[in-house]
Amino acid sequence: MKKELVRRAVLDSIVMVVLALLFALNYMLFVVKNQFAPAGFNGIATMIEYKTGFSVGYFSLIINVPLCLFAFFFIDRGFAAKTFIFSVVYSVALLVMQTERIESALVPFQYDAQGVDTIFPALIAGAVGGFVYGLSFRRNASTGGADVVAKFVSKKNPLLNFFWINFAINAVIALASYFVYGEPDGSGGMLYEYKPVCLCMLYCFLSSMVGNSIIKGSKSAYKFLIITSHTEEIEREIFLKLKHSATRIQAEGAYSRTSRDVLLCVVNKRQLIEFRDILAKYDNTFSVVETVNEIYGNFVNVKKDENWVKKTLEKAEKVIGVKGEEKPAEQKPTQ
């Protein structure tokens, strides 16, 4: 058990180091040359660097060290430790990449839209940023800055989605960027542009969408709860047509006080239409369906076994009398 914890801690640390390096590279290649604030406190740091020349790397260290201490005491120690690793590696990587030698080596790879097609670097940077956000939170960590604030708020109110809290914080930063990237108009005034605001909002929205998708997982499916008087027939069709099983639950109607069977079954997206067709054959059947974000377990591997269907049908035959041939479903009465 202790070895497993150590192994997981080492793996988490390595992942956070790699993500921090990717995040720093993303900043240098797609953000620096295109004059828009990416997101969070990193966006504030970008605007400060644009106006004063004070490095984002130093600002990230200054702001994230106290935030990690706050997270250590008020959020989670493991979360704080991994966020600290990310913040330190990200800051150091930026400082190294901003040295004259490394920066000149990165120039051929930088996406400089030259004020024309700046939407493309914002899209790429947002997608990469969302990837980093999502993977870091799957490891119970964050990229620091506004992520820590959003994590604290979502912990206090679990009904609030972390990524949309973060998006709200970033929207305020986007509005601030309107006043930062203005240029003198030649008559003593300032000419402000909406483009940096739009690019920042686009970056924030895309990174939130990608991050949220990664957090939810890719193994999505549909869960059906079926209340029916045709339990055995539906079970039989699930076995034969979908090569699935189901869980039978005994229930009682709150109004009628009659006993009914409730079937619980999880199917993948490809089987959704076929499953609905099965249910449509039977009267006195009520079902509720909801999206399942991720499925755990080795059921997929079990189904790959060539003997799985045979064994399942043999067992089903003993339990509910399922045969290899389909029995016609009871038809709904015609009006």
mmCIF file of C-alpha atoms in Angstrom:
data_model
loop_
_atom_site.group_PDB
_atom_site.id
_atom_site.type_symbol
_atom_site.label_atom_id
_atom_site.label_comp_id
_atom_site.label_asym_id
_atom_site.label_seq_id
_atom_site.Cartn_x
_atom_site.Cartn_y
_atom_site.Cartn_z
ATOM 1 C CA MET A 1 0.000 0.000 0.000
ATOM 2 C CA LYS A 2 2.796 2.393 0.926
ATOM 3 C CA LYS A 3 4.693 1.562 -2.275
ATOM 4 C CA GLU A 4 1.560 2.273 -4.299
ATOM 5 C CA LEU A 5 1.155 5.685 -2.648
ATOM 6 C CA VAL A 6 4.808 6.522 -3.334
ATOM 7 C CA ARG A 7 4.496 5.358 -6.938
ATOM 8 C CA ARG A 8 1.374 7.475 -7.444
ATOM 9 C CA ALA A 9 3.007 10.535 -5.853
ATOM 10 C CA VAL A 10 6.056 10.193 -8.109
ATOM 11 C CA LEU A 11 3.872 9.735 -11.191
ATOM 12 C CA ASP A 12 1.741 12.768 -10.266
ATOM 13 C CA SER A 13 4.877 14.871 -9.807
ATOM 14 C CA ILE A 14 6.269 13.822 -13.194
ATOM 15 C CA VAL A 15 2.951 14.595 -14.890
ATOM 16 C CA MET A 16 2.819 18.047 -13.270
ATOM 17 C CA VAL A 17 6.377 18.808 -14.429
ATOM 18 C CA VAL A 18 5.526 17.819 -18.017
ATOM 19 C CA LEU A 19 2.284 19.843 -17.962
ATOM 20 C CA ALA A 20 4.106 22.893 -16.584
ATOM 21 C CA LEU A 21 6.697 22.711 -19.369
ATOM 22 C CA LEU A 22 3.920 22.363 -21.957
ATOM 23 C CA PHE A 23 2.052 25.322 -20.453
ATOM 24 C CA ALA A 24 5.180 27.502 -20.561
ATOM 25 C CA LEU A 25 5.896 26.481 -24.149
ATOM 26 C CA ASN A 26 2.281 27.209 -25.077
ATOM 27 C CA TYR A 27 2.661 30.715 -23.646
ATOM 28 C CA MET A 28 5.907 31.412 -25.492
ATOM 29 C CA LEU A 29 4.752 30.069 -28.869
ATOM 30 C CA PHE A 30 1.178 31.341 -29.122
ATOM 31 C CA VAL A 31 0.606 34.176 -26.626
ATOM 32 C CA VAL A 32 3.706 36.377 -26.395
ATOM 33 C CA LYS A 33 3.669 37.701 -29.970
ATOM 34 C CA ASN A 34 -0.087 38.166 -30.317
ATOM 35 C CA GLN A 35 -0.948 40.692 -27.602
ATOM 36 C CA PHE A 36 -3.780 39.088 -25.683
ATOM 37 C CA ALA A 37 -4.073 38.074 -22.055
ATOM 38 C CA PRO A 38 -4.520 34.293 -21.795
ATOM 39 C CA ALA A 39 -6.453 33.605 -18.575
ATOM 40 C CA GLY A 40 -6.402 33.877 -14.813
ATOM 41 C CA PHE A 41 -3.557 35.436 -12.881
ATOM 42 C CA ASN A 42 -1.341 34.424 -15.770
ATOM 43 C CA GLY A 43 -3.347 36.885 -17.864
ATOM 44 C CA ILE A 44 -2.754 39.618 -15.287
ATOM 45 C CA ALA A 45 0.958 38.769 -15.363
ATOM 46 C CA THR A 46 0.936 38.965 -19.164
ATOM 47 C CA MET A 47 -0.589 42.455 -19.086
ATOM 48 C CA ILE A 48 1.912 43.593 -16.445
ATOM 49 C CA GLU A 49 4.779 42.245 -18.553
ATOM 50 C CA TYR A 50 3.394 44.032 -21.621
ATOM 51 C CA LYS A 51 3.289 47.367 -19.784
ATOM 52 C CA THR A 52 6.351 47.142 -17.536
ATOM 53 C CA GLY A 53 8.550 44.328 -18.828
ATOM 54 C CA PHE A 54 8.321 42.510 -15.476
ATOM 55 C CA SER A 55 8.594 38.802 -16.322
ATOM 56 C CA VAL A 56 5.558 36.533 -16.078
ATOM 57 C CA GLY A 57 7.851 33.943 -14.503
ATOM 58 C CA TYR A 58 8.669 36.137 -11.505
ATOM 59 C CA PHE A 59 5.071 37.266 -11.102
ATOM 60 C CA SER A 60 3.879 33.655 -11.156
ATOM 61 C CA LEU A 61 6.240 32.760 -8.318
ATOM 62 C CA ILE A 62 5.293 35.802 -6.252
ATOM 63 C CA ILE A 63 1.550 35.179 -6.520
ATOM 64 C CA ASN A 64 1.471 31.369 -6.410
ATOM 65 C CA VAL A 65 3.631 30.712 -3.348
ATOM 66 C CA PRO A 66 1.131 32.341 -0.933
ATOM 67 C CA LEU A 67 -1.779 30.787 -2.858
ATOM 68 C CA CYS A 68 -0.237 27.329 -2.446
ATOM 69 C CA LEU A 69 0.155 27.978 1.285
ATOM 70 C CA PHE A 70 -3.508 28.982 1.403
ATOM 71 C CA ALA A 71 -4.452 25.794 -0.463
ATOM 72 C CA PHE A 72 -2.346 23.708 1.934
ATOM 73 C CA PHE A 73 -4.375 24.848 4.944
ATOM 74 C CA PHE A 74 -7.827 25.434 3.447
ATOM 75 C CA ILE A 75 -8.219 23.101 0.453
ATOM 76 C CA ASP A 76 -6.053 19.972 0.381
ATOM 77 C CA ARG A 77 -2.398 19.268 1.136
ATOM 78 C CA GLY A 78 -1.860 17.000 -1.849
ATOM 79 C CA PHE A 79 -3.543 19.538 -4.117
ATOM 80 C CA ALA A 80 -1.314 22.298 -2.723
ATOM 81 C CA ALA A 81 1.902 20.281 -3.128
ATOM 82 C CA LYS A 82 1.238 19.365 -6.763
ATOM 83 C CA THR A 83 0.101 22.901 -7.585
ATOM 84 C CA PHE A 84 3.330 24.194 -6.037
ATOM 85 C CA ILE A 85 5.389 21.827 -8.219
ATOM 86 C CA PHE A 86 3.544 23.045 -11.312
ATOM 87 C CA SER A 87 3.948 26.725 -10.377
ATOM 88 C CA VAL A 88 7.682 26.478 -9.673
ATOM 89 C CA VAL A 89 8.455 24.490 -12.836
ATOM 90 C CA TYR A 90 6.269 26.795 -14.955
ATOM 91 C CA SER A 91 7.919 29.937 -13.574
ATOM 92 C CA VAL A 92 11.459 28.600 -13.964
ATOM 93 C CA ALA A 93 10.699 27.304 -17.465
ATOM 94 C CA LEU A 94 9.391 30.728 -18.518
ATOM 95 C CA LEU A 95 12.445 32.493 -17.116
ATOM 96 C CA VAL A 96 14.733 30.079 -18.966
ATOM 97 C CA MET A 97 12.766 30.394 -22.219
ATOM 98 C CA GLN A 98 12.935 34.191 -21.974
ATOM 99 C CA THR A 99 16.730 34.197 -21.909
ATOM 100 C CA GLU A 100 18.212 35.577 -25.109
ATOM 101 C CA ARG A 101 19.650 32.280 -26.328
ATOM 102 C CA ILE A 102 16.535 30.149 -25.784
ATOM 103 C CA GLU A 103 14.118 32.839 -26.957
ATOM 104 C CA SER A 104 15.994 33.236 -30.237
ATOM 105 C CA ALA A 105 15.879 29.453 -30.696
ATOM 106 C CA LEU A 106 12.087 29.507 -30.248
ATOM 107 C CA VAL A 107 11.482 32.316 -32.774
ATOM 108 C CA PRO A 108 11.106 29.984 -35.813
ATOM 109 C CA PHE A 109 8.378 28.065 -33.972
ATOM 110 C CA GLN A 110 6.421 31.060 -32.666
ATOM 111 C CA TYR A 111 3.029 31.795 -34.217
ATOM 112 C CA ASP A 112 3.182 35.521 -34.936
ATOM 113 C CA ALA A 113 -0.148 36.466 -36.514
ATOM 114 C CA GLN A 114 1.072 40.064 -36.965
ATOM 115 C CA GLY A 115 -2.329 41.411 -35.953
ATOM 116 C CA VAL A 116 -4.168 39.686 -38.825
ATOM 117 C CA ASP A 117 -5.209 36.100 -38.028
ATOM 118 C CA THR A 118 -4.819 36.331 -34.260
ATOM 119 C CA ILE A 119 -7.848 34.080 -33.730
ATOM 120 C CA PHE A 120 -5.759 31.017 -34.631
ATOM 121 C CA PRO A 121 -3.103 31.359 -31.912
ATOM 122 C CA ALA A 122 -5.903 32.064 -29.410
ATOM 123 C CA LEU A 123 -7.675 28.860 -30.477
ATOM 124 C CA ILE A 124 -4.506 26.767 -30.284
ATOM 125 C CA ALA A 125 -3.426 28.284 -26.975
ATOM 126 C CA GLY A 126 -6.923 27.794 -25.528
ATOM 127 C CA ALA A 127 -7.062 24.138 -26.563
ATOM 128 C CA VAL A 128 -3.611 23.416 -25.124
ATOM 129 C CA GLY A 129 -4.447 25.388 -21.971
ATOM 130 C CA GLY A 130 -7.673 23.410 -21.505
ATOM 131 C CA PHE A 131 -5.748 20.166 -21.960
ATOM 132 C CA VAL A 132 -3.314 21.211 -19.222
ATOM 133 C CA TYR A 133 -6.143 22.375 -16.910
ATOM 134 C CA GLY A 134 -8.088 19.152 -17.385
ATOM 135 C CA LEU A 135 -5.189 16.766 -16.826
ATOM 136 C CA SER A 136 -3.934 18.698 -13.808
ATOM 137 C CA PHE A 137 -7.357 18.552 -12.148
ATOM 138 C CA ARG A 138 -7.678 14.863 -12.912
ATOM 139 C CA ARG A 139 -4.514 14.569 -10.821
ATOM 140 C CA ASN A 140 -6.081 16.669 -8.036
ATOM 141 C CA ALA A 141 -3.844 19.637 -8.822
ATOM 142 C CA SER A 142 -4.085 22.933 -10.672
ATOM 143 C CA THR A 143 -2.067 25.459 -12.644
ATOM 144 C CA GLY A 144 -2.132 27.908 -9.734
ATOM 145 C CA GLY A 145 -3.494 31.444 -9.685
ATOM 146 C CA ALA A 146 -7.223 31.757 -10.320
ATOM 147 C CA ASP A 147 -7.513 27.953 -10.389
ATOM 148 C CA VAL A 148 -6.815 27.862 -6.645
ATOM 149 C CA VAL A 149 -9.489 30.495 -5.993
ATOM 150 C CA ALA A 150 -12.002 28.618 -8.166
ATOM 151 C CA LYS A 151 -11.145 25.334 -6.440
ATOM 152 C CA PHE A 152 -11.761 26.904 -3.030
ATOM 153 C CA VAL A 153 -15.130 28.331 -4.142
ATOM 154 C CA SER A 154 -16.229 25.012 -5.687
ATOM 155 C CA LYS A 155 -15.187 23.192 -2.512
ATOM 156 C CA LYS A 156 -17.354 25.486 -0.410
ATOM 157 C CA ASN A 157 -20.223 25.146 -2.892
ATOM 158 C CA PRO A 158 -19.927 21.784 -4.723
ATOM 159 C CA LEU A 159 -22.907 22.609 -6.952
ATOM 160 C CA LEU A 160 -20.805 25.224 -8.743
ATOM 161 C CA ASN A 161 -18.718 23.892 -11.638
ATOM 162 C CA PHE A 162 -15.022 24.707 -11.213
ATOM 163 C CA PHE A 163 -14.372 25.580 -14.837
ATOM 164 C CA TRP A 164 -17.285 28.002 -15.082
ATOM 165 C CA ILE A 165 -16.196 29.728 -11.864
ATOM 166 C CA ASN A 166 -12.796 30.081 -13.471
ATOM 167 C CA PHE A 167 -14.412 31.395 -16.648
ATOM 168 C CA ALA A 168 -16.240 34.100 -14.668
ATOM 169 C CA ILE A 169 -12.961 35.212 -13.048
ATOM 170 C CA ASN A 170 -11.267 35.248 -16.430
ATOM 171 C CA ALA A 171 -14.067 37.322 -17.970
ATOM 172 C CA VAL A 172 -13.179 40.148 -15.573
ATOM 173 C CA ILE A 173 -9.528 39.875 -16.648
ATOM 174 C CA ALA A 174 -10.619 39.970 -20.290
ATOM 175 C CA LEU A 175 -12.453 43.252 -19.720
ATOM 176 C CA ALA A 176 -9.362 44.704 -18.056
ATOM 177 C CA SER A 177 -7.267 43.808 -21.107
ATOM 178 C CA TYR A 178 -9.322 46.310 -23.134
ATOM 179 C CA PHE A 179 -7.569 49.167 -21.355
ATOM 180 C CA VAL A 180 -4.102 47.577 -21.317
ATOM 181 C CA TYR A 181 -3.500 46.975 -25.013
ATOM 182 C CA GLY A 182 -4.537 50.460 -26.140
ATOM 183 C CA GLU A 183 -2.241 52.494 -28.396
ATOM 184 C CA PRO A 184 -1.686 56.288 -28.574
ATOM 185 C CA ASP A 185 -3.859 57.889 -31.266
ATOM 186 C CA GLY A 186 -1.367 60.666 -32.048
ATOM 187 C CA SER A 187 -3.424 63.451 -30.481
ATOM 188 C CA GLY A 188 -2.600 62.756 -26.855
ATOM 189 C CA GLY A 189 -5.417 60.257 -26.387
ATOM 190 C CA MET A 190 -5.548 56.468 -26.451
ATOM 191 C CA LEU A 191 -7.035 54.195 -29.082
ATOM 192 C CA TYR A 192 -8.527 51.077 -27.494
ATOM 193 C CA GLU A 193 -9.331 47.895 -29.379
ATOM 194 C CA TYR A 194 -11.877 45.195 -28.675
ATOM 195 C CA LYS A 195 -9.718 42.462 -30.268
ATOM 196 C CA PRO A 196 -7.631 41.606 -27.147
ATOM 197 C CA VAL A 197 -10.865 41.259 -25.146
ATOM 198 C CA CYS A 198 -12.410 38.919 -27.731
ATOM 199 C CA LEU A 199 -9.239 36.838 -27.975
ATOM 200 C CA CYS A 200 -9.030 36.541 -24.198
ATOM 201 C CA MET A 201 -12.694 35.499 -23.956
ATOM 202 C CA LEU A 202 -12.198 32.991 -26.771
ATOM 203 C CA TYR A 203 -9.139 31.550 -25.040
ATOM 204 C CA CYS A 204 -10.992 31.301 -21.712
ATOM 205 C CA PHE A 205 -14.115 29.747 -23.216
ATOM 206 C CA LEU A 206 -12.229 27.149 -25.241
ATOM 207 C CA SER A 207 -9.904 26.214 -22.379
ATOM 208 C CA SER A 208 -12.929 25.836 -20.071
ATOM 209 C CA MET A 209 -14.728 23.613 -22.591
ATOM 210 C CA VAL A 210 -11.711 21.387 -23.238
ATOM 211 C CA GLY A 211 -10.795 21.182 -19.552
ATOM 212 C CA ASN A 212 -14.355 20.347 -18.550
ATOM 213 C CA SER A 213 -14.534 17.596 -21.185
ATOM 214 C CA ILE A 214 -11.301 16.032 -19.941
ATOM 215 C CA ILE A 215 -12.493 16.171 -16.332
ATOM 216 C CA LYS A 216 -15.754 14.430 -17.222
ATOM 217 C CA GLY A 217 -13.933 11.714 -19.123
ATOM 218 C CA SER A 218 -14.294 10.184 -22.554
ATOM 219 C CA LYS A 219 -16.015 6.906 -21.621
ATOM 220 C CA SER A 220 -19.479 8.404 -21.619
ATOM 221 C CA ALA A 221 -22.614 6.263 -21.778
ATOM 222 C CA TYR A 222 -26.324 6.288 -20.916
ATOM 223 C CA LYS A 223 -27.941 4.904 -17.799
ATOM 224 C CA PHE A 224 -31.518 3.632 -18.041
ATOM 225 C CA LEU A 225 -33.862 3.065 -15.131
ATOM 226 C CA ILE A 226 -36.804 1.041 -16.427
ATOM 227 C CA ILE A 227 -40.044 0.424 -14.535
ATOM 228 C CA THR A 228 -41.974 -2.296 -16.326
ATOM 229 C CA SER A 229 -44.295 -5.277 -16.050
ATOM 230 C CA HIS A 230 -42.288 -7.035 -18.785
ATOM 231 C CA THR A 231 -39.061 -7.490 -16.876
ATOM 232 C CA GLU A 232 -38.108 -10.915 -18.221
ATOM 233 C CA GLU A 233 -38.872 -10.070 -21.851
ATOM 234 C CA ILE A 234 -36.784 -6.893 -21.743
ATOM 235 C CA GLU A 235 -33.949 -8.690 -19.942
ATOM 236 C CA ARG A 236 -34.030 -11.350 -22.640
ATOM 237 C CA GLU A 237 -33.733 -8.808 -25.465
ATOM 238 C CA ILE A 238 -30.909 -7.011 -23.664
ATOM 239 C CA PHE A 239 -29.046 -10.323 -23.437
ATOM 240 C CA LEU A 240 -29.629 -11.370 -27.044
ATOM 241 C CA LYS A 241 -29.454 -8.079 -28.956
ATOM 242 C CA LEU A 242 -27.080 -5.900 -26.948
ATOM 243 C CA LYS A 243 -24.946 -8.634 -25.352
ATOM 244 C CA HIS A 244 -25.500 -6.807 -22.082
ATOM 245 C CA SER A 245 -26.785 -7.646 -18.664
ATOM 246 C CA ALA A 246 -28.913 -5.566 -16.320
ATOM 247 C CA THR A 247 -29.554 -5.204 -12.605
ATOM 248 C CA ARG A 248 -33.029 -6.020 -11.318
ATOM 249 C CA ILE A 249 -34.217 -3.948 -8.349
ATOM 250 C CA GLN A 250 -37.370 -4.598 -6.334
ATOM 251 C CA ALA A 251 -39.457 -1.435 -5.905
ATOM 252 C CA GLU A 252 -42.900 -0.335 -4.790
ATOM 253 C CA GLY A 253 -45.066 2.433 -6.215
ATOM 254 C CA ALA A 254 -45.615 5.290 -3.767
ATOM 255 C CA TYR A 255 -49.198 5.845 -4.938
ATOM 256 C CA SER A 256 -50.401 2.385 -6.007
ATOM 257 C CA ARG A 257 -48.426 0.420 -3.391
ATOM 258 C CA THR A 258 -47.932 -2.298 -5.999
ATOM 259 C CA SER A 259 -44.617 -4.120 -6.335
ATOM 260 C CA ARG A 260 -42.718 -3.621 -9.567
ATOM 261 C CA ASP A 261 -39.318 -4.564 -10.915
ATOM 262 C CA VAL A 262 -36.918 -1.777 -11.864
ATOM 263 C CA LEU A 263 -34.133 -2.572 -14.328
ATOM 264 C CA LEU A 264 -30.857 -0.664 -14.244
ATOM 265 C CA CYS A 265 -28.803 -0.857 -17.430
ATOM 266 C CA VAL A 266 -25.890 1.171 -18.821
ATOM 267 C CA VAL A 267 -25.382 1.214 -22.595
ATOM 268 C CA ASN A 268 -22.925 3.015 -24.837
ATOM 269 C CA LYS A 269 -23.861 5.658 -27.395
ATOM 270 C CA ARG A 270 -23.922 3.229 -30.317
ATOM 271 C CA GLN A 271 -26.552 1.099 -28.578
ATOM 272 C CA LEU A 272 -28.843 3.954 -27.559
ATOM 273 C CA ILE A 273 -31.261 3.774 -30.523
ATOM 274 C CA GLU A 274 -31.453 -0.017 -30.412
ATOM 275 C CA PHE A 275 -32.151 0.084 -26.683
ATOM 276 C CA ARG A 276 -34.960 2.608 -27.190
ATOM 277 C CA ASP A 277 -36.447 0.369 -29.887
ATOM 278 C CA ILE A 278 -36.514 -2.518 -27.423
ATOM 279 C CA LEU A 279 -38.359 -0.463 -24.804
ATOM 280 C CA ALA A 280 -40.844 0.878 -27.367
ATOM 281 C CA LYS A 281 -42.203 -2.639 -27.953
ATOM 282 C CA TYR A 282 -43.631 -3.007 -24.479
ATOM 283 C CA ASP A 283 -46.595 -1.308 -22.896
ATOM 284 C CA ASN A 284 -46.714 -0.468 -19.185
ATOM 285 C CA THR A 285 -43.053 0.510 -19.425
ATOM 286 C CA PHE A 286 -41.622 3.740 -18.071
ATOM 287 C CA SER A 287 -37.940 4.649 -18.358
ATOM 288 C CA VAL A 288 -35.629 7.433 -17.247
ATOM 289 C CA VAL A 289 -32.348 8.028 -19.055
ATOM 290 C CA GLU A 290 -29.383 10.133 -17.992
ATOM 291 C CA THR A 291 -25.850 10.684 -19.253
ATOM 292 C CA VAL A 292 -23.017 8.908 -17.466
ATOM 293 C CA ASN A 293 -19.740 10.804 -17.756
ATOM 294 C CA GLU A 294 -17.411 7.877 -17.213
ATOM 295 C CA ILE A 295 -17.537 4.132 -16.633
ATOM 296 C CA TYR A 296 -15.115 2.201 -14.442
ATOM 297 C CA GLY A 297 -14.502 -1.524 -14.377
ATOM 298 C CA ASN A 298 -13.499 -4.262 -16.809
ATOM 299 C CA PHE A 299 -16.882 -5.047 -18.354
ATOM 300 C CA VAL A 300 -15.538 -4.180 -21.817
ATOM 301 C CA ASN A 301 -12.708 -6.670 -21.417
ATOM 302 C CA VAL A 302 -15.141 -9.350 -20.233
ATOM 303 C CA LYS A 303 -17.304 -8.860 -23.333
ATOM 304 C CA LYS A 304 -14.272 -9.426 -25.589
ATOM 305 C CA ASP A 305 -14.111 -13.005 -24.347
ATOM 306 C CA GLU A 306 -15.431 -15.267 -27.126
ATOM 307 C CA ASN A 307 -17.276 -17.403 -24.603
ATOM 308 C CA TRP A 308 -18.869 -14.438 -22.815
ATOM 309 C CA VAL A 309 -22.168 -14.454 -24.731
ATOM 310 C CA LYS A 310 -22.460 -18.229 -24.527
ATOM 311 C CA LYS A 311 -21.850 -18.277 -20.779
ATOM 312 C CA THR A 312 -24.231 -15.355 -20.225
ATOM 313 C CA LEU A 313 -27.046 -16.988 -22.186
ATOM 314 C CA GLU A 314 -26.548 -20.311 -20.419
ATOM 315 C CA LYS A 315 -26.782 -18.570 -17.062
ATOM 316 C CA ALA A 316 -29.771 -16.520 -18.194
ATOM 317 C CA GLU A 317 -31.532 -19.680 -19.381
ATOM 318 C CA LYS A 318 -31.293 -21.117 -15.894
ATOM 319 C CA VAL A 319 -32.504 -17.905 -14.252
ATOM 320 C CA ILE A 320 -35.219 -16.528 -16.552
ATOM 321 C CA GLY A 321 -35.615 -19.189 -19.213
ATOM 322 C CA VAL A 322 -33.892 -17.325 -22.027
ATOM 323 C CA LYS A 323 -33.442 -19.441 -25.172
ATOM 324 C CA GLY A 324 -31.240 -18.838 -28.169
ATOM 325 C CA GLU A 325 -34.212 -17.870 -30.321
ATOM 326 C CA GLU A 326 -36.136 -14.674 -29.891
ATOM 327 C CA LYS A 327 -39.664 -14.815 -28.541
ATOM 328 C CA PRO A 328 -41.996 -12.213 -30.122
ATOM 329 C CA ALA A 329 -42.657 -9.303 -27.814
ATOM 330 C CA GLU A 330 -46.105 -8.605 -26.523
ATOM 331 C CA GLN A 331 -47.675 -6.103 -28.867
ATOM 332 C CA LYS A 332 -49.365 -2.941 -27.706
ATOM 333 C CA PRO A 333 -53.127 -3.023 -28.280
ATOM 334 C CA THR A 334 -54.232 -1.004 -31.301
ATOM 335 C CA GLN A 335 -56.771 1.728 -30.877
#
